[in-house]
Short mmCIF file of C-alpha atoms and ligand atoms in Angstrom, two decimals:
data_model
loop_
_atom_site.label_atom_id
_atom_site.label_comp_id
_atom_site.label_asym_id
_atom_site.label_seq_id
_atom_site.Cartn_x
_atom_site.Cartn_y
_atom_site.Cartn_z
CA MET A 1 87.78 75.01 106.48
CA LYS A 2 90.47 76.94 108.34
CA ILE A 3 89.89 77.72 112.03
CA SER A 4 90.03 81.48 111.34
CA GLU A 5 87.25 81.14 108.72
CA ARG A 6 85.10 78.97 110.99
CA ILE A 7 85.45 81.44 113.88
CA GLU A 8 84.46 84.29 111.58
CA THR A 9 81.45 82.63 109.93
CA GLU A 10 80.17 80.42 112.76
CA ILE A 11 80.78 82.71 115.75
CA LEU A 12 81.74 86.33 115.04
CA ASP A 13 79.23 86.91 112.21
CA VAL A 14 76.38 85.05 113.93
CA GLU A 15 76.88 86.75 117.31
CA GLY A 16 77.84 90.17 115.95
CA LEU A 17 81.21 90.17 117.72
CA ASP A 18 84.66 91.61 116.99
CA ALA A 19 86.65 89.02 118.95
CA ILE A 20 86.38 86.07 121.35
CA ILE A 21 88.47 85.05 124.33
CA VAL A 22 88.89 81.26 124.73
CA THR A 23 89.72 79.94 128.18
CA ASP A 24 88.25 76.40 128.19
CA PRO A 25 91.28 74.06 127.88
CA TYR A 26 89.51 71.72 125.41
CA ASN A 27 88.33 74.53 123.14
CA PHE A 28 91.84 76.02 123.45
CA ARG A 29 93.35 72.75 122.23
CA TYR A 30 90.73 72.20 119.52
CA LEU A 31 91.24 75.63 117.99
CA SER A 32 95.01 76.02 118.36
CA GLY A 33 96.37 72.45 118.43
CA SER A 34 98.28 73.38 121.60
CA ASP A 35 97.63 72.10 125.11
CA SER A 36 99.44 74.94 126.86
CA GLU A 37 97.81 77.06 129.56
CA GLY A 38 96.61 80.62 129.02
CA ALA A 39 94.00 82.03 126.66
CA LEU A 40 93.31 82.50 122.98
CA LEU A 41 92.20 85.81 121.54
CA LEU A 42 90.59 85.39 118.12
CA THR A 43 89.70 88.41 115.98
CA ARG A 44 88.70 88.73 112.33
CA GLU A 45 92.27 89.68 111.45
CA SER A 46 94.47 87.66 113.79
CA LEU A 47 94.73 84.60 116.03
CA TYR A 48 96.65 85.08 119.30
CA LEU A 49 97.77 82.43 121.78
CA ILE A 50 98.82 84.03 125.06
CA THR A 51 100.77 81.82 127.42
CA ASP A 52 103.71 81.88 129.83
CA SER A 53 107.34 80.86 129.48
CA ARG A 54 106.68 77.25 130.54
CA TYR A 55 104.78 76.71 127.29
CA THR A 56 106.01 79.31 124.77
CA LEU A 57 108.24 77.01 122.70
CA ALA A 58 105.77 74.11 122.61
CA ALA A 59 102.91 76.47 121.82
CA LYS A 60 104.79 77.98 118.86
CA LYS A 61 105.44 74.53 117.47
CA ALA A 62 101.85 73.35 117.90
CA ALA A 63 99.87 76.48 117.01
CA SER A 64 101.98 78.35 114.41
CA PRO A 65 100.86 76.06 111.54
CA ALA A 66 97.24 77.13 112.17
CA GLY A 67 98.30 80.80 111.94
CA PHE A 68 98.56 81.70 115.64
CA GLN A 69 100.89 84.39 116.95
CA VAL A 70 102.24 83.26 120.31
CA ILE A 71 102.57 86.00 122.95
CA GLU A 72 104.38 85.34 126.23
CA TYR A 73 102.80 87.03 129.23
CA THR A 74 104.81 87.92 132.31
CA ALA A 75 104.26 89.04 135.90
CA GLN A 76 104.84 92.64 134.73
CA LYS A 77 102.38 92.32 131.86
CA PRO A 78 99.87 89.59 132.80
CA LEU A 79 97.51 87.64 130.56
CA LYS A 80 94.44 89.87 130.75
CA LYS A 81 96.53 93.02 130.30
CA ASN A 82 97.90 91.58 127.02
CA ILE A 83 94.36 90.92 125.83
CA ALA A 84 93.26 94.46 126.73
CA THR A 85 96.24 95.99 124.88
CA ILE A 86 95.52 94.04 121.66
CA LEU A 87 91.79 94.81 121.74
CA LYS A 88 92.43 98.52 122.29
CA SER A 89 95.14 98.79 119.63
CA GLU A 90 92.87 97.12 117.05
CA GLY A 91 89.86 99.21 118.10
CA LEU A 92 87.68 96.17 118.97
CA SER A 93 84.87 96.44 121.49
CA ALA A 94 82.35 93.54 121.28
CA VAL A 95 84.07 90.54 122.86
CA GLY A 96 82.73 87.02 123.45
CA TYR A 97 83.82 85.00 126.49
CA GLU A 98 83.20 81.44 127.69
CA ASP A 99 80.62 81.77 130.44
CA GLY A 100 80.63 77.99 130.88
CA ASN A 101 84.28 78.06 131.84
CA LEU A 102 85.13 81.32 133.63
CA THR A 103 84.64 81.44 137.39
CA VAL A 104 82.74 84.40 138.82
CA SER A 105 85.98 85.87 140.22
CA GLU A 106 87.83 85.47 136.90
CA PHE A 107 84.92 87.12 135.09
CA LYS A 108 85.08 90.06 137.51
CA LYS A 109 88.80 90.48 136.82
CA TYR A 110 88.14 90.45 133.04
CA THR A 111 85.45 93.12 133.40
CA GLU A 112 87.88 95.31 135.37
CA VAL A 113 90.76 94.95 132.91
CA LEU A 114 88.53 95.20 129.83
CA ASN A 115 86.71 98.19 131.25
CA GLY A 116 84.54 99.89 128.62
CA LEU A 117 84.25 96.85 126.31
CA THR A 118 81.06 94.79 125.86
CA LEU A 119 81.43 91.21 127.13
CA HIS A 120 79.06 88.73 125.52
CA PRO A 121 78.54 85.15 126.81
CA LEU A 122 79.14 82.47 124.14
CA GLY A 123 77.05 79.70 125.78
CA ASP A 124 77.66 76.35 124.08
CA LYS A 125 78.74 77.86 120.71
CA LEU A 126 82.37 76.68 120.84
CA ASP A 127 81.49 73.32 122.43
CA MET A 128 79.05 72.59 119.61
CA MET A 129 81.71 73.51 117.02
CA ARG A 130 83.63 70.51 118.36
CA ALA A 131 80.69 68.08 118.23
CA VAL A 132 80.95 67.02 114.57
CA LYS A 133 84.25 65.20 114.29
CA THR A 134 86.55 65.20 111.25
CA LYS A 135 87.89 61.99 109.70
CA GLU A 136 91.23 62.59 111.43
CA GLU A 137 89.55 63.00 114.83
CA ILE A 138 87.50 59.82 114.31
CA ILE A 139 90.70 57.89 113.54
CA CYS A 140 92.16 58.99 116.92
CA LEU A 141 88.94 58.17 118.80
CA GLU A 142 88.74 54.74 117.15
CA LYS A 143 92.37 54.04 118.04
CA ALA A 144 91.74 55.10 121.66
CA GLU A 145 88.72 52.77 121.90
CA SER A 146 90.73 49.91 120.33
CA ILE A 147 93.33 50.28 123.11
CA GLY A 148 90.46 49.67 125.56
CA ASP A 149 89.51 46.53 123.63
CA ILE A 150 93.06 45.18 123.93
CA ALA A 151 93.18 45.99 127.66
CA PHE A 152 89.85 44.22 128.28
CA LYS A 153 91.02 41.07 126.49
CA ASN A 154 94.33 41.06 128.39
CA ILE A 155 92.85 41.52 131.89
CA LEU A 156 90.22 38.76 131.70
CA PRO A 157 92.62 36.06 133.07
CA TYR A 158 93.25 38.25 136.15
CA ILE A 159 89.60 38.55 137.18
CA LYS A 160 89.27 35.89 139.86
CA PRO A 161 88.36 35.46 143.54
CA GLY A 162 90.86 37.11 145.90
CA VAL A 163 91.98 39.86 143.54
CA THR A 164 91.06 43.32 144.87
CA GLU A 165 89.26 46.00 142.89
CA LEU A 166 92.35 48.21 143.24
CA GLU A 167 94.63 45.52 141.80
CA LEU A 168 92.33 44.99 138.84
CA THR A 169 92.13 48.77 138.30
CA ALA A 170 95.94 48.97 138.19
CA ARG A 171 96.06 46.08 135.72
CA ILE A 172 93.56 47.74 133.34
CA GLU A 173 95.46 51.04 133.45
CA PHE A 174 98.81 49.28 132.91
CA GLU A 175 97.46 47.43 129.87
CA MET A 176 96.10 50.63 128.32
CA LYS A 177 99.40 52.46 128.83
CA MET A 178 101.46 49.52 127.52
CA ASN A 179 99.31 49.55 124.38
CA GLY A 180 99.75 53.19 123.42
CA ALA A 181 97.61 55.25 125.82
CA GLU A 182 99.17 58.60 126.75
CA GLY A 183 96.90 58.93 129.78
CA LEU A 184 93.53 58.01 131.25
CA SER A 185 90.41 59.80 130.07
CA PHE A 186 88.82 59.46 133.56
CA ASP A 187 89.36 57.55 136.81
CA THR A 188 88.92 53.84 136.06
CA ILE A 189 85.89 52.22 137.67
CA VAL A 190 86.06 48.61 138.89
CA ALA A 191 82.97 47.69 140.93
CA SER A 192 82.42 44.15 142.18
CA GLY A 193 79.54 42.40 143.93
CA ILE A 194 77.19 44.78 145.72
CA ASN A 195 79.54 47.67 144.80
CA SER A 196 78.42 47.26 141.19
CA ALA A 197 75.07 48.82 142.22
CA ILE A 198 76.98 52.13 142.49
CA PRO A 199 77.38 53.46 138.92
CA HIS A 200 80.50 55.53 139.73
CA HIS A 201 81.96 53.37 142.51
CA ARG A 202 85.52 54.19 143.55
CA PRO A 203 87.62 51.00 143.42
CA CYS A 204 88.62 49.87 146.93
CA GLU A 205 90.34 47.02 148.81
CA LYS A 206 87.30 44.74 148.39
CA LYS A 207 88.33 41.33 147.09
CA ILE A 208 86.44 39.86 144.15
CA GLU A 209 84.31 36.88 145.22
CA LYS A 210 82.68 33.98 143.42
CA GLY A 211 79.27 35.03 142.11
CA ASP A 212 80.18 38.72 141.82
CA PHE A 213 79.24 40.92 138.94
CA VAL A 214 82.38 42.89 138.03
CA THR A 215 81.69 46.14 136.16
CA MET A 216 84.70 47.80 134.56
CA ASP A 217 84.35 51.29 133.04
CA PHE A 218 87.60 52.60 131.60
CA GLY A 219 89.08 54.83 128.95
CA CYS A 220 92.33 56.30 127.74
CA ILE A 221 93.70 59.22 125.76
CA TYR A 222 95.31 58.84 122.35
CA HIS A 223 96.68 61.97 120.58
CA GLY A 224 94.50 64.02 122.93
CA TYR A 225 91.29 62.10 122.18
CA CYS A 226 89.37 60.12 124.80
CA SER A 227 87.89 56.64 124.82
CA ASP A 228 85.18 55.20 127.04
CA MET A 229 83.85 51.66 127.37
CA THR A 230 82.22 49.47 129.99
CA ARG A 231 81.91 45.72 130.25
CA THR A 232 80.39 43.64 133.06
CA VAL A 233 81.34 40.00 133.68
CA VAL A 234 80.32 37.40 136.27
CA VAL A 235 82.88 35.48 138.35
CA GLY A 236 81.69 31.87 138.30
CA LYS A 237 78.25 30.86 137.05
CA ALA A 238 75.63 33.56 136.73
CA SER A 239 72.38 33.19 138.69
CA ASP A 240 69.03 33.38 136.87
CA GLU A 241 68.47 36.93 138.20
CA GLN A 242 71.96 37.99 137.08
CA LYS A 243 71.25 36.58 133.61
CA LYS A 244 67.93 38.45 133.46
CA VAL A 245 69.50 41.77 134.52
CA TYR A 246 72.37 41.32 132.07
CA SER A 247 70.20 40.37 129.10
CA THR A 248 67.88 43.33 129.80
CA VAL A 249 70.78 45.80 129.80
CA LEU A 250 72.19 44.24 126.63
CA ALA A 251 68.79 44.43 124.88
CA ALA A 252 68.50 48.09 125.92
CA GLN A 253 72.04 48.81 124.69
CA LEU A 254 71.44 47.17 121.30
CA ALA A 255 68.12 49.01 120.92
CA GLY A 256 69.88 52.30 121.77
CA LEU A 257 72.54 51.63 119.11
CA ASN A 258 69.79 50.81 116.64
CA ALA A 259 67.95 54.07 117.36
CA LEU A 260 71.02 56.33 117.16
CA LYS A 261 71.04 58.09 113.78
CA PRO A 262 70.98 61.62 112.32
CA GLY A 263 67.78 63.59 112.91
CA VAL A 264 66.65 61.96 116.16
CA SER A 265 66.98 63.81 119.46
CA GLY A 266 69.10 62.61 122.35
CA ALA A 267 65.87 62.21 124.33
CA GLN A 268 64.36 59.91 121.70
CA VAL A 269 67.36 57.55 121.72
CA ASP A 270 67.37 57.53 125.54
CA ALA A 271 63.66 56.67 125.62
CA VAL A 272 64.06 53.63 123.34
CA ALA A 273 66.59 52.01 125.71
CA ARG A 274 64.87 53.17 128.92
CA THR A 275 61.53 51.66 127.88
CA ILE A 276 63.11 48.20 127.57
CA ILE A 277 64.52 48.44 131.10
CA ASP A 278 61.26 49.82 132.53
CA GLU A 279 59.13 47.15 130.87
CA ALA A 280 61.39 44.32 132.11
CA GLY A 281 60.47 45.34 135.67
CA TYR A 282 63.46 47.56 136.49
CA LYS A 283 61.78 50.98 136.39
CA GLY A 284 63.76 53.44 138.51
CA LYS A 285 66.91 51.27 138.49
CA PHE A 286 68.52 53.17 135.57
CA GLY A 287 69.15 56.60 137.05
CA HIS A 288 71.63 58.19 134.66
CA GLY A 289 71.35 59.27 131.03
CA LEU A 290 71.93 56.79 128.19
CA GLY A 291 75.09 58.42 126.89
CA HIS A 292 77.24 61.45 126.18
CA GLY A 293 79.45 62.91 123.51
CA VAL A 294 83.20 62.19 123.61
CA GLY A 295 86.15 63.97 122.00
CA LEU A 296 89.06 65.89 123.49
CA PHE A 297 86.98 65.86 126.70
CA ILE A 298 85.36 62.73 128.15
CA HIS A 299 81.87 64.18 128.70
CA GLU A 300 80.86 66.40 125.79
CA ASP A 301 77.55 67.66 124.48
CA PRO A 302 75.16 66.72 123.09
CA ARG A 303 74.00 63.94 125.43
CA LEU A 304 71.64 61.03 125.10
CA SER A 305 69.33 61.83 128.01
CA PRO A 306 65.65 62.52 128.75
CA SER A 307 66.27 66.30 128.61
CA GLU A 308 68.38 66.43 125.41
CA ARG A 309 66.35 68.14 122.65
CA ARG A 310 69.27 68.66 120.23
CA LEU A 311 69.23 66.41 117.17
CA MET A 312 71.95 63.92 116.30
CA LYS A 313 74.18 64.63 113.30
CA ALA A 314 76.57 62.47 111.26
CA GLY A 315 80.06 62.79 112.75
CA TYR A 316 78.92 63.01 116.38
CA ILE A 317 80.60 60.59 118.78
CA GLU A 318 78.22 59.29 121.46
CA THR A 319 78.41 56.60 124.11
CA VAL A 320 75.48 54.21 124.55
CA GLU A 321 75.62 52.97 128.15
CA PRO A 322 72.44 51.77 129.82
CA GLY A 323 72.64 50.13 133.24
CA ILE A 324 70.53 48.52 135.93
CA TYR A 325 71.61 49.08 139.56
CA ILE A 326 69.99 47.20 142.44
CA GLU A 327 71.03 48.01 146.00
CA GLY A 328 72.25 44.93 147.89
CA PHE A 329 72.36 42.85 144.69
CA GLY A 330 74.67 44.57 142.22
CA GLY A 331 74.48 46.10 138.81
CA VAL A 332 75.35 45.87 135.14
CA ARG A 333 76.39 48.52 132.64
CA ILE A 334 77.41 47.94 129.03
CA GLU A 335 78.95 50.83 127.09
CA ASP A 336 80.26 51.34 123.58
CA MET A 337 81.52 54.56 122.05
CA CYS A 338 79.96 55.08 118.58
CA VAL A 339 80.24 57.39 115.61
CA VAL A 340 76.96 58.61 114.12
CA THR A 341 77.00 57.83 110.38
CA GLU A 342 74.76 59.05 107.52
CA ASP A 343 72.15 56.39 108.20
CA GLY A 344 72.80 55.03 111.70
CA CYS A 345 75.82 54.55 113.89
CA ARG A 346 78.93 52.42 114.07
CA SER A 347 80.33 51.10 117.31
CA LEU A 348 84.04 51.78 117.81
CA ALA A 349 84.31 49.08 120.52
CA HIS A 350 84.61 45.48 119.43
CA SER A 351 84.83 43.53 122.70
CA SER A 352 82.17 40.84 123.10
CA LYS A 353 78.96 41.83 124.84
CA GLU A 354 77.74 38.28 125.46
CA LEU A 355 77.70 37.49 129.18
CA ILE A 356 81.19 36.29 130.13
CA GLU A 357 81.30 33.83 133.07
CA LEU A 358 84.84 33.50 134.40
ZN1 ZN B 401 82.29 54.89 130.74
ZN1 ZN B 402 80.56 57.10 129.41
#
């Protein structure tokens, strides 16, 4: 279905609106195909992309095929003024805006410029439009995740005592970019030894030592779409406790993958994996949610977490990433990005999840 039809039937009709203003950069890109800055104004009759001269040409190329008219705003006639002029000339008054994206000060400016119009918060409406991925989107996400697989295979020989976390981080990022990544989907995490007990550790000058867990969480962008994967290895021979922690996280991850299917809530999938970790004696050592959606943005809704009531649908992309983190000892996380299918899910990552001892 065309974007204009989806906006009309899924948003304008349902919310009783005449138009919506789109300011979130990921919704902007999703709807228009352009990654320029500015705003979209979508009405029942027309699609407008309002940007400045830095982006006008690129925006015309990217968004014209979807039916957008590109308007260049200037210092004399700024962005919000253009929006007000169009709304007034078309006689439109009920306007949706992205309350999840606009700052309080930006919202105030909109209310001043759009004086007299009714502004209606859209909540997660546009975000949830993005949740079910098309075949074309899944191809990009799968390609992005496969670049991560190649990078992981290529960096294994470099993980050895004496190498710093920062050096390993640079190596992972280099491998992703040399294999087709156009950028990173988030700051790469390399956490070794006791640092691996910090889920979002910032890589530092610490040298990798024999006996360390090394957790690597990394992702790239391919044609705008993000990837996300985590693997944990041991440098040297794993201790019995390291093996127990690793095998518990792996069992939880496999159980999570097994539970992920249409019709179950994010909370239900989270609970299946969390129970395995709790019952193995690590209750309280898995502080974050089990996973999150991925698409044009790295952390999308819906999530796999104890508070997620929304039900899974075929075409969702979710990560499944349980972990155990023990202060003073270290931690393990294993993460695959998956597509929810008609009867289950399919992992887009193919790197081995057996414990690798280097
Ligand atoms: Zn990750
Ligand atoms: Zn993740």
